[in-house]
Amino acid sequence: MMRIYVPRDAAAVAVGADEVGVELERTAARHGTAIEIIRTGSRGMCWLEPMVEVTTPQGRVAFGPVGVSDVPSLFEAMSANGPHPLRLGLAEEIPWLKRQTRLTFARCGVIDPRSVEDYRAHGGYKGFERALSLTPPQILAEVTASGLRGRGGAGFPTGIKWKTVADANADRKYIVCNADEGDSGTFADRMIMEGDPFVLIEGMTIAAITVGASKGYIYIRSEYPHAVEAMNAAIAAAERAGWLGARIGGSAHSFDLEVRVGAGAYVCGEETSLLESLEGRRGLVRAKPPLPAHKGLFGKPTVINNVLSFAAIPFILAEGAKAYADFGMGRSRGTMPIQLAGNIRHGGLFETAFGVTLGVLVDDIGGGTLTGRPVRAVQVGGPLGAYFPRALFDTPFDYEAFAARDGLIGHGGIVVFDDTVDMAKQARFAFGFCAVESCGKCTPCRIGSTRGVETIDKIRRGERVSENLAVVEDLCNTMKFGSLCALGGFTPYPVMSALKHFREDFGPAPTRLQAAE
Ligand SMILES: Cc1cc2nc3c(=O)[nH]c(=O)nc-3n(C[C@H](O)[C@H](O)[C@H](O)COP(=O)(O)O)c2cc1C
Ligand code: SF4
């Protein structure tokens, strides 16, 4: 029986993975060959999708990017374990993959995301089993010692958050997973949910037994129908196998998990607004305090973490805090699943220890722009992240190093722009995005963002440029210091970084662009 792996990941499906799978089945039937097709997640090399793998005596051999018309010749090459123009060699040996440190993404693209048995066979639930042998304070000590910080954007220490909920006295507590993943150029949460959903379930279950919660929700953005389907299938499989529900894994603990689908607002990724949405209301940001850890979902103490934060937990418990904390630099411990996107040659998911420089990520790993033109700017950390010019490419990927240069790493998304980008337009976009997505609760964000769009338009028309630039700066300060949440509070980062590093773009008629054309 020939075993073939075809990704079911939305990015692979978008470029024809389903059709390739069907064609493989047809071709095998014509040849009278018995095959088994296993639909996996993606290995994360987007430019090679659909990437198909076949089991050989040497290991899994990869081919990509495979089109439907390649299938007949591909099938023959697979049957004979012979050469083919799309043959990439052993999947694990592909340099882009081999260079990574895959702790969170170790199984993504490898296992069948619908099979608990496959998950178990690849080390799944080892972390949970170890957690069962520890007391909640001991689990908290492990999570704290690992140095794990929230991967959703703010980088808050996960151990401290969990301890606050564990220490709270309440009849009910909740575990909520933030899978709203609204940042531009990010897709790591989606990839985990589609490629290794049990690691998220296991991470949330460990959180539940640590803080004493028996109910959890995963809030997934509505734009992720494949992830919703994958998570629901995995939850049902985990329930059937006794890994969710009453007496999980034979223990005294019970934990139920449900998926909730968001309604399409960026601000619903902000934790308090997400909780409002989960409770059935419009996504309006709540004032803090109280923190969700004290008074969260339905007024009860709630752990709310990003997908990647929960997904890092099983490794930490299985291998020990030190094994995780040994990677990284400074106060940024462990690995970060970095997402390379935008105008880039080798886009995809690259998990690596903190400390790699932005230049290495963009030029070396990413291979520069797809258009082949020079890289002019990169935006790191989503729509509220700063634009960095080449001069800052020596910045190491580290929370503090980025903050020191008025940037942020956020959820690890890097969006690359070539030299045709108009940075005044990007600054306008930042204000415009904030205006559209603002929940409207506070004035600096609700009004300031719209005034920002108007003022940038005046600058671009050449109207009293220096006075209007001063107005932009003033608006940014008001938004930064006067906004209730980071949507209004961080919009100044893309705006001010564009102004600081690309001043030449602000003014009438972008002469630089005309020269480039
Ligand atoms: C406007 C806005 C949007 C956000 N969107 C997300 C998101 O899509 N996913 C996410 O995990 N965190 C998002 N956050 C951060 C959350 O508020 C919160 O910090 C996070 O869920 C905490 O989990 P962590 O500690 O594991 O990062 C957003 C914050 C703001 C202000
Ligand atoms: S900053 Fe914007 S999104 Fe945040 S609470 Fe204020 S109005 Fe709402």
Coordinates of C-alpha atoms and ligand atoms in Angstrom, one line a residue:
M1 CA 0.0 0.0 0.0
M2 CA 1.4 3.3 -1.1
R3 CA 0.9 6.0 1.6
I4 CA 0.6 9.5 0.2
Y5 CA 0.3 12.7 2.3
V6 CA -1.7 15.7 0.8
P7 CA -2.2 18.8 2.9
R8 CA -5.7 19.9 3.8
D9 CA -4.5 23.2 5.1
A10 CA -6.5 26.2 3.7
A11 CA -3.4 27.7 2.0
A12 CA -2.7 24.4 0.2
V13 CA -6.4 23.9 -0.7
A14 CA -6.4 27.5 -2.1
V15 CA -3.8 26.5 -4.7
G16 CA -5.4 23.1 -5.6
A17 CA -4.5 20.5 -3.0
D18 CA -8.0 19.0 -3.1
E19 CA -7.9 18.6 -6.9
V20 CA -4.4 17.0 -6.7
G21 CA -5.7 14.5 -4.1
V22 CA -8.6 13.5 -6.4
E23 CA -6.3 13.2 -9.4
L24 CA -4.0 11.0 -7.3
E25 CA -6.9 8.7 -6.5
R26 CA -8.0 8.5 -10.1
T27 CA -4.5 7.8 -11.3
A28 CA -3.9 5.1 -8.7
A29 CA -7.2 3.4 -9.7
R30 CA -6.1 3.5 -13.4
H31 CA -2.9 1.8 -12.4
G32 CA -4.7 -0.7 -10.1
T33 CA -2.4 0.5 -7.3
A34 CA -3.7 0.6 -3.7
I35 CA -3.0 3.9 -2.1
E36 CA -3.9 5.5 1.2
I37 CA -4.2 9.3 1.1
I38 CA -3.7 11.0 4.4
R39 CA -4.8 14.7 4.6
T40 CA -2.3 16.5 6.8
G41 CA -1.7 20.1 7.8
S42 CA 0.9 22.2 6.0
R43 CA 4.7 22.1 6.6
G44 CA 4.5 25.8 6.2
M45 CA 6.5 26.4 2.9
C46 CA 3.8 28.3 1.1
W47 CA 5.6 28.6 -2.2
L48 CA 5.9 24.8 -2.4
E49 CA 2.2 24.1 -1.9
P50 CA 0.5 21.9 -2.7
M51 CA 3.4 19.8 -1.4
V52 CA 2.7 16.1 -1.6
E53 CA 4.7 13.5 0.3
V54 CA 5.1 9.7 -0.1
T55 CA 6.5 7.2 2.3
T56 CA 9.7 5.5 1.1
P57 CA 12.1 3.2 2.9
Q58 CA 14.3 6.3 3.4
G59 CA 11.5 8.4 4.9
R60 CA 8.9 10.8 3.5
V61 CA 9.9 12.2 0.1
A62 CA 8.3 15.5 -0.9
F63 CA 7.2 16.9 -4.2
G64 CA 6.0 20.4 -4.9
P65 CA 4.4 22.6 -6.0
V66 CA 2.2 19.9 -7.6
G67 CA -0.4 20.8 -10.2
V68 CA -3.2 18.4 -11.4
S69 CA -1.4 18.0 -14.7
D70 CA 1.8 16.8 -12.9
V71 CA 0.0 13.9 -11.2
P72 CA 0.5 11.2 -13.9
S73 CA 4.2 11.6 -14.1
L74 CA 4.4 12.2 -10.3
F75 CA 2.6 9.0 -9.6
E76 CA 5.1 7.0 -11.7
A77 CA 8.0 8.7 -9.9
M78 CA 6.4 7.9 -6.6
S79 CA 5.7 4.3 -7.5
A80 CA 9.3 3.8 -8.7
N81 CA 10.8 6.0 -6.0
G82 CA 12.5 7.6 -9.0
P83 CA 13.5 11.1 -10.1
H84 CA 11.0 13.9 -11.0
P85 CA 11.4 17.6 -11.7
L86 CA 9.3 18.4 -8.6
R87 CA 11.1 16.1 -6.3
L88 CA 12.4 17.9 -3.3
G89 CA 14.0 15.0 -1.5
L90 CA 13.3 13.9 2.1
A91 CA 10.8 16.4 3.5
E92 CA 12.7 16.7 6.8
E93 CA 15.9 17.5 4.9
I94 CA 14.5 20.5 3.0
P95 CA 16.9 23.2 4.2
W96 CA 14.2 25.8 5.0
L97 CA 12.5 23.2 7.3
K98 CA 15.7 21.8 8.7
R99 CA 16.9 25.2 9.8
Q100 CA 13.9 25.6 12.1
T101 CA 13.5 24.7 15.7
R102 CA 10.0 23.2 15.7
L103 CA 8.8 22.8 19.2
T104 CA 5.2 24.0 18.8
F105 CA 4.9 23.1 15.1
A106 CA 6.7 19.7 15.5
R107 CA 3.7 17.7 14.3
C108 CA 2.2 20.2 11.9
G109 CA 2.2 18.8 8.3
V110 CA 3.3 15.4 9.7
I111 CA 0.3 13.9 11.4
D112 CA -3.3 13.3 10.5
P113 CA -5.1 16.1 12.3
R114 CA -8.3 14.1 12.7
S115 CA -6.6 11.2 14.5
V116 CA -6.0 11.2 18.2
E117 CA -4.0 7.9 17.8
D118 CA -1.6 9.6 15.4
Y119 CA -1.2 12.5 17.8
R120 CA -0.5 10.0 20.6
A121 CA 2.0 8.2 18.4
H122 CA 3.9 11.5 17.9
G123 CA 4.2 12.3 21.6
G124 CA 0.8 13.8 22.1
Y125 CA -0.7 13.9 25.7
K126 CA 2.8 13.3 27.2
G127 CA 2.6 16.8 28.6
F128 CA -0.9 16.2 30.0
E129 CA 0.2 12.9 31.6
R130 CA 3.1 14.7 33.3
A131 CA 0.8 17.5 34.4
L132 CA -1.4 14.9 36.1
S133 CA 1.5 13.7 38.2
L134 CA 2.1 17.3 39.4
T135 CA 0.1 19.6 41.8
P136 CA -1.3 22.8 40.3
P137 CA 1.4 24.9 42.0
Q138 CA 4.1 22.6 40.4
I139 CA 2.5 23.0 37.0
L140 CA 2.4 26.8 37.5
A141 CA 6.1 26.7 38.5
E142 CA 6.9 24.9 35.2
V143 CA 5.0 27.3 33.0
T144 CA 6.6 30.3 34.8
A145 CA 10.1 28.9 34.6
S146 CA 9.7 28.2 30.9
G147 CA 9.5 32.0 30.4
L148 CA 6.6 31.6 28.1
R149 CA 5.0 35.0 27.2
G150 CA 1.6 35.5 25.5
R151 CA 2.0 35.0 21.7
G152 CA -1.2 37.0 21.0
G153 CA 0.6 40.3 20.9
A154 CA 1.2 41.8 24.4
G155 CA 3.8 39.3 25.5
F156 CA 2.4 39.0 29.1
P157 CA 4.0 36.1 31.1
T158 CA 1.6 33.1 30.9
G159 CA 2.6 31.7 34.3
I160 CA 1.5 34.9 36.1
K161 CA -1.8 35.0 34.3
W162 CA -2.6 31.4 35.1
K163 CA -1.6 31.9 38.8
T164 CA -4.0 34.9 39.1
V165 CA -6.8 32.6 37.9
A166 CA -5.7 29.7 40.0
D167 CA -5.6 31.9 43.1
A168 CA -9.1 33.4 42.5
N169 CA -12.0 32.0 44.5
A170 CA -15.0 31.2 42.4
D171 CA -17.6 28.5 41.7
R172 CA -16.8 28.5 38.0
K173 CA -13.7 29.4 36.0
Y174 CA -13.2 29.4 32.2
I175 CA -10.4 28.8 29.7
V176 CA -10.8 30.9 26.6
C177 CA -8.6 30.5 23.5
N178 CA -8.2 33.6 21.4
A179 CA -8.2 32.4 17.8
D180 CA -9.4 35.6 16.2
E181 CA -6.0 36.0 14.4
G182 CA -6.7 39.4 12.9
D183 CA -3.1 40.6 12.3
S184 CA -2.1 41.2 8.8
G185 CA 0.3 38.6 7.5
T186 CA -0.4 36.1 10.2
F187 CA -1.6 32.5 9.9
A188 CA 0.1 30.5 12.6
D189 CA -3.0 30.0 14.7
R190 CA -4.9 28.8 11.6
M191 CA -2.1 26.4 10.7
I192 CA -2.0 24.8 14.2
M193 CA -5.8 24.4 14.3
E194 CA -5.9 22.8 10.9
G195 CA -2.6 20.8 11.2
D196 CA -2.3 19.9 14.9
P197 CA -5.5 20.7 16.7
F198 CA -5.0 18.3 19.5
V199 CA -1.9 20.2 20.7
L200 CA -4.3 23.2 21.4
I201 CA -6.8 20.9 23.1
E202 CA -4.1 19.4 25.2
G203 CA -2.7 22.9 26.1
M204 CA -6.1 24.2 27.1
T205 CA -6.8 21.0 29.1
I206 CA -3.6 21.5 31.1
A207 CA -4.6 25.1 31.8
A208 CA -8.0 23.8 33.0
I209 CA -6.6 21.4 35.5
T210 CA -4.1 23.9 36.7
V211 CA -6.5 26.7 37.5
G212 CA -9.6 24.5 38.3
A213 CA -11.8 25.2 35.2
S214 CA -14.1 22.7 33.7
K215 CA -15.3 24.6 30.6
G216 CA -13.5 26.2 27.7
Y217 CA -14.2 28.0 24.5
I218 CA -12.2 28.6 21.3
Y219 CA -13.2 31.8 19.6
I220 CA -12.3 31.4 16.0
R221 CA -12.6 34.2 13.4
S222 CA -15.4 33.5 10.9
E223 CA -12.9 33.8 8.0
Y224 CA -11.4 30.5 9.0
P225 CA -14.1 27.9 8.0
H226 CA -11.4 25.2 7.6
A227 CA -10.1 25.8 11.0
V228 CA -13.6 25.7 12.5
E229 CA -14.2 22.4 10.8
A230 CA -10.8 20.9 11.9
M231 CA -11.3 22.0 15.5
N232 CA -14.8 20.7 15.7
A233 CA -13.7 17.3 14.3
A234 CA -10.7 17.2 16.7
I235 CA -12.9 18.0 19.7
A236 CA -15.4 15.3 18.8
A237 CA -12.5 12.8 18.3
A238 CA -11.0 13.8 21.7
E239 CA -14.3 13.3 23.4
R240 CA -14.8 9.9 21.9
A241 CA -11.3 8.9 23.0
G242 CA -11.9 10.2 26.6
W243 CA -9.5 13.2 26.3
L244 CA -12.4 15.7 26.8
G245 CA -15.5 15.4 28.9
A246 CA -15.7 13.7 32.3
R247 CA -12.7 12.0 33.8
I248 CA -10.3 13.1 31.2
G249 CA -7.6 10.5 30.4
G250 CA -8.8 8.4 33.4
S251 CA -8.2 11.3 35.9
A252 CA -10.7 12.9 38.3
H253 CA -10.8 16.0 36.1
S254 CA -13.5 17.0 33.6
F255 CA -13.2 19.5 30.9
D256 CA -15.6 20.5 28.1
L257 CA -14.6 22.5 25.0
E258 CA -16.7 24.3 22.4
V259 CA -15.9 26.3 19.3
R260 CA -17.5 29.8 18.9
V261 CA -17.3 31.6 15.6
G262 CA -16.6 35.3 15.6
A263 CA -18.5 37.8 13.5
G264 CA -15.6 39.6 11.7
A265 CA -14.2 42.5 13.7
Y266 CA -10.5 43.1 14.3
V267 CA -11.3 44.5 17.7
C268 CA -12.9 41.2 18.8
G269 CA -9.4 39.9 19.1
E270 CA -8.9 42.3 22.0
E271 CA -9.5 40.1 25.0
T272 CA -12.3 42.0 26.7
S273 CA -14.1 42.7 23.5
L274 CA -13.8 39.0 22.6
L275 CA -15.5 38.1 26.0
E276 CA -18.3 40.5 25.2
S277 CA -18.7 38.8 21.8
L278 CA -18.6 35.4 23.4
E279 CA -21.4 36.5 25.8
G280 CA -23.5 37.4 22.8
R281 CA -23.0 41.1 22.6
R282 CA -21.3 43.6 20.3
G283 CA -17.6 43.5 20.5
L284 CA -17.1 46.6 22.7
V285 CA -13.9 46.9 24.8
R286 CA -14.3 46.7 28.5
A287 CA -12.4 49.0 30.8
K288 CA -9.7 47.3 32.9
P289 CA -9.6 46.7 35.8
P290 CA -11.1 44.2 36.5
L291 CA -8.8 42.0 34.6
P292 CA -10.3 38.9 32.8
A293 CA -8.3 36.8 35.2
H294 CA -10.4 38.2 38.1
K295 CA -13.7 38.9 36.3
G296 CA -13.8 37.5 32.8
L297 CA -16.3 35.4 30.9
F298 CA -19.8 35.7 32.5
G299 CA -18.0 37.6 35.3
K300 CA -15.9 34.6 36.3
P301 CA -12.1 34.3 36.5
T302 CA -10.9 33.5 33.0
V303 CA -7.6 32.4 31.5
I304 CA -7.6 33.9 28.0
N305 CA -4.6 33.0 25.8
N306 CA -3.7 33.0 22.2
V307 CA -3.6 29.7 20.3
L308 CA 0.2 29.6 20.2
S309 CA 0.5 30.2 23.9
F310 CA -1.7 27.2 24.7
A311 CA 0.0 25.2 22.0
A312 CA 3.5 25.7 23.5
I313 CA 2.3 24.2 26.9
P314 CA 2.4 20.5 26.0
F315 CA 6.1 20.7 25.0
I316 CA 6.9 22.6 28.2
L317 CA 5.2 20.0 30.4
A318 CA 6.5 17.0 28.5
E319 CA 10.1 18.1 28.2
G320 CA 10.4 20.4 31.2
A321 CA 10.6 24.2 31.5
K322 CA 14.3 24.2 30.9
A323 CA 14.1 22.5 27.6
Y324 CA 11.9 25.4 26.4
A325 CA 13.7 28.2 28.2
D326 CA 17.1 27.1 26.9
F327 CA 16.1 28.6 23.5
G328 CA 15.9 32.4 23.0
M329 CA 17.5 35.6 24.2
G330 CA 17.0 37.9 27.2
R331 CA 13.5 37.8 28.5
S332 CA 12.2 36.3 25.2
R333 CA 12.4 32.6 25.9
G334 CA 11.7 29.6 23.7
T335 CA 10.7 29.8 20.1
M336 CA 8.5 32.0 18.0
P337 CA 6.5 30.8 15.0
I338 CA 7.3 33.6 12.7
Q339 CA 5.1 34.2 9.7
L340 CA 6.7 35.6 6.5
A341 CA 4.2 37.3 4.2
G342 CA 3.6 40.1 1.8
N343 CA 6.0 40.6 -1.1
I344 CA 8.4 37.8 -0.3
R345 CA 9.9 35.0 -2.2
H346 CA 9.8 32.3 0.4
G347 CA 6.7 33.0 2.5
G348 CA 5.5 30.7 5.2
L349 CA 5.8 29.6 8.8
F350 CA 9.3 29.6 10.2
E351 CA 9.6 28.6 13.9
T352 CA 12.8 29.6 15.5
A353 CA 14.4 30.6 18.7
F354 CA 14.1 34.3 19.6
G355 CA 17.2 36.2 18.6
V356 CA 17.4 35.9 14.8
T357 CA 17.7 39.3 13.2
L358 CA 15.1 40.8 11.0
G359 CA 17.6 41.0 8.1
V360 CA 18.3 37.3 8.3
L361 CA 14.5 36.6 8.3
V362 CA 13.7 38.8 5.4
D363 CA 16.8 38.5 3.1
D364 CA 18.1 35.1 3.9
I365 CA 15.2 32.9 5.0
G366 CA 12.6 34.9 3.1
G367 CA 14.8 35.3 0.0
G368 CA 13.9 38.9 -0.5
T369 CA 10.9 40.1 -2.5
L370 CA 8.9 38.1 -4.9
T371 CA 9.0 40.9 -7.4
G372 CA 12.8 40.8 -7.2
R373 CA 12.9 44.6 -6.4
P374 CA 14.8 45.9 -3.3
V375 CA 13.0 45.5 0.1
R376 CA 12.1 49.0 1.3
A377 CA 10.1 48.4 4.4
V378 CA 8.7 45.6 6.6
Q379 CA 5.8 45.9 9.0
V380 CA 6.3 43.6 12.0
G381 CA 3.5 42.7 14.4
G382 CA 0.3 43.3 12.4
P383 CA -1.5 46.5 11.5
L384 CA -0.5 48.2 14.8
G385 CA 3.2 47.3 14.3
A386 CA 5.9 49.7 13.2
Y387 CA 7.4 49.9 9.7
F388 CA 11.1 49.2 9.8
P389 CA 13.6 50.3 7.1
R390 CA 16.7 48.3 6.1
A391 CA 18.7 50.4 8.5
L392 CA 17.0 48.5 11.4
F393 CA 17.5 45.0 9.9
D394 CA 20.0 44.3 12.6
T395 CA 17.2 44.2 15.2
P396 CA 17.0 40.8 16.8
F397 CA 13.6 39.1 17.0
D398 CA 13.0 39.8 20.7
Y399 CA 10.2 41.6 22.6
E400 CA 12.5 44.2 24.2
A401 CA 14.8 44.8 21.2
F402 CA 11.8 45.7 19.1
A403 CA 10.2 47.8 21.8
A404 CA 13.5 49.7 22.2
R405 CA 13.2 50.7 18.5
D406 CA 9.5 51.7 18.9
G407 CA 8.3 48.5 17.3
L408 CA 6.6 45.3 18.4
I409 CA 6.8 41.7 17.4
G410 CA 3.1 41.1 18.2
H411 CA 1.9 37.8 16.9
G412 CA 5.1 37.3 14.8
G413 CA 3.8 38.5 11.4
I414 CA 6.3 40.1 9.0
V415 CA 4.9 41.8 5.9
V416 CA 7.4 42.8 3.3
F417 CA 7.2 45.7 0.8
D418 CA 9.4 46.5 -2.1
D419 CA 10.6 50.0 -3.3
T420 CA 7.3 50.8 -5.0
V421 CA 5.6 51.2 -1.7
D422 CA 4.2 54.7 -0.9
M423 CA 4.7 55.1 2.9
A424 CA 2.3 58.0 3.2
K425 CA -0.4 55.8 1.8
Q426 CA 0.5 53.2 4.4
A427 CA 0.3 55.7 7.1
R428 CA -3.1 56.7 5.8
F429 CA -4.1 53.0 5.8
A430 CA -3.1 52.7 9.5
F431 CA -5.5 55.6 10.4
G432 CA -8.2 54.3 8.1
F433 CA -8.0 50.8 9.5
C434 CA -8.3 52.1 13.0
A435 CA -11.3 54.2 11.9
V436 CA -13.1 51.2 10.4
E437 CA -12.3 48.8 13.2
S438 CA -12.6 51.1 16.2
C439 CA -15.2 49.8 18.7
G440 CA -16.1 53.5 19.2
K441 CA -15.9 53.5 23.0
C442 CA -13.3 56.2 23.4
T443 CA -12.8 59.5 21.6
P444 CA -9.1 59.5 20.8
C445 CA -9.5 56.4 18.7
R446 CA -13.0 56.9 17.3
I447 CA -12.5 60.5 16.2
G448 CA -8.7 60.7 16.1
S449 CA -8.4 58.0 13.5
T450 CA -10.8 59.8 11.1
R451 CA -9.0 63.1 11.6
G452 CA -5.8 61.3 10.9
V453 CA -7.0 60.1 7.5
E454 CA -8.1 63.6 6.6
T455 CA -4.8 65.1 7.7
I456 CA -2.7 62.6 5.8
D457 CA -4.9 63.4 2.7
K458 CA -4.1 67.1 3.1
I459 CA -0.4 66.3 3.3
R460 CA -0.6 64.1 0.2
R461 CA -2.3 67.0 -1.6
G462 CA 0.5 69.3 -0.6
E463 CA -1.6 71.5 1.7
R464 CA 0.4 73.2 4.5
V465 CA 2.6 70.2 4.8
S466 CA 4.7 71.1 7.8
E467 CA 1.7 72.3 9.9
N468 CA -0.3 69.2 9.0
L469 CA 2.6 66.9 9.9
A470 CA 2.6 68.6 13.3
V471 CA -1.1 67.8 13.5
V472 CA -0.4 64.2 12.7
E473 CA 2.1 64.0 15.5
D474 CA -0.2 65.7 17.9
L475 CA -3.0 63.3 17.0
C476 CA -0.7 60.3 17.5
N477 CA 0.3 61.5 21.0
T478 CA -3.4 61.9 21.9
M479 CA -4.3 58.5 20.6
K480 CA -1.2 56.8 22.2
F481 CA -1.8 58.2 25.6
G482 CA -5.6 58.6 25.7
S483 CA -7.0 55.5 24.1
L484 CA -8.6 52.8 26.2
C485 CA -7.1 49.8 24.3
A486 CA -4.2 49.1 22.0
L487 CA -6.2 49.6 18.8
G488 CA -6.2 53.3 19.2
G489 CA -3.1 53.3 21.4
F490 CA -0.8 51.5 18.9
T491 CA -2.1 53.0 15.6
P492 CA 0.5 55.7 16.1
Y493 CA 3.3 53.1 15.7
P494 CA 2.8 52.4 12.0
V495 CA 2.1 56.1 11.4
M496 CA 5.0 57.6 13.3
S497 CA 7.5 54.9 12.0
A498 CA 6.5 55.7 8.5
L499 CA 7.0 59.4 9.2
K500 CA 10.3 58.9 11.0
H501 CA 12.0 56.5 8.6
F502 CA 10.3 57.5 5.3
R503 CA 9.8 61.2 5.6
E504 CA 10.5 61.7 1.9
D505 CA 7.2 60.1 1.0
F506 CA 5.2 62.8 2.9
G507 CA 4.3 65.7 0.7
P508 CA 2.8 66.4 -2.6
A509 CA 3.2 64.2 -5.7
P510 CA 5.4 61.3 -4.7
T511 CA 8.3 62.2 -6.9
R512 CA 10.3 59.1 -5.8
L513 CA 7.6 56.8 -7.2
Q514 CA 7.5 58.7 -10.5
A515 CA 11.2 58.4 -10.8
A516 CA 10.9 54.6 -10.2
E517 CA 8.3 54.1 -12.9
Ligands
LIG1 C1 -7.2 45.5 18.8 C2 -6.6 44.2 19.3 C3 -6.7 43.1 18.6 C4 -6.1 41.9 19.1 N1 -6.3 40.7 18.4 C5 -5.8 39.6 18.9 C6 -5.9 38.4 18.2 O1 -6.5 38.3 17.0 N2 -5.4 37.2 18.7 C7 -4.8 37.2 20.0 O2 -4.4 36.2 20.4 N3 -4.7 38.4 20.7 C8 -5.1 39.5 20.2 N4 -5.0 40.7 20.9 C9 -4.4 40.6 22.2 C10 -5.4 40.2 23.3 O3 -6.0 41.3 23.8 C11 -4.7 39.5 24.5 O4 -3.6 40.2 24.9 C12 -4.4 38.0 24.2 O5 -5.5 37.3 23.8 C13 -3.8 37.4 25.4 O6 -3.3 36.1 25.2 P1 -1.7 35.8 25.3 O7 -1.3 36.3 26.6 O8 -1.6 34.3 25.1 O9 -1.1 36.6 24.2 C14 -5.5 41.9 20.4 C15 -5.4 43.1 21.1 C16 -5.9 44.2 20.6 C17 -5.8 45.5 21.3
SF4_2 S1 -9.0 52.5 21.5 FE1 -10.6 52.2 19.9 S2 -11.1 50.1 19.9 FE2 -10.0 50.5 21.8 S3 -11.6 51.0 23.3 FE3 -11.1 52.9 22.4 S4 -12.5 53.2 20.7 FE4 -12.6 51.0 21.3

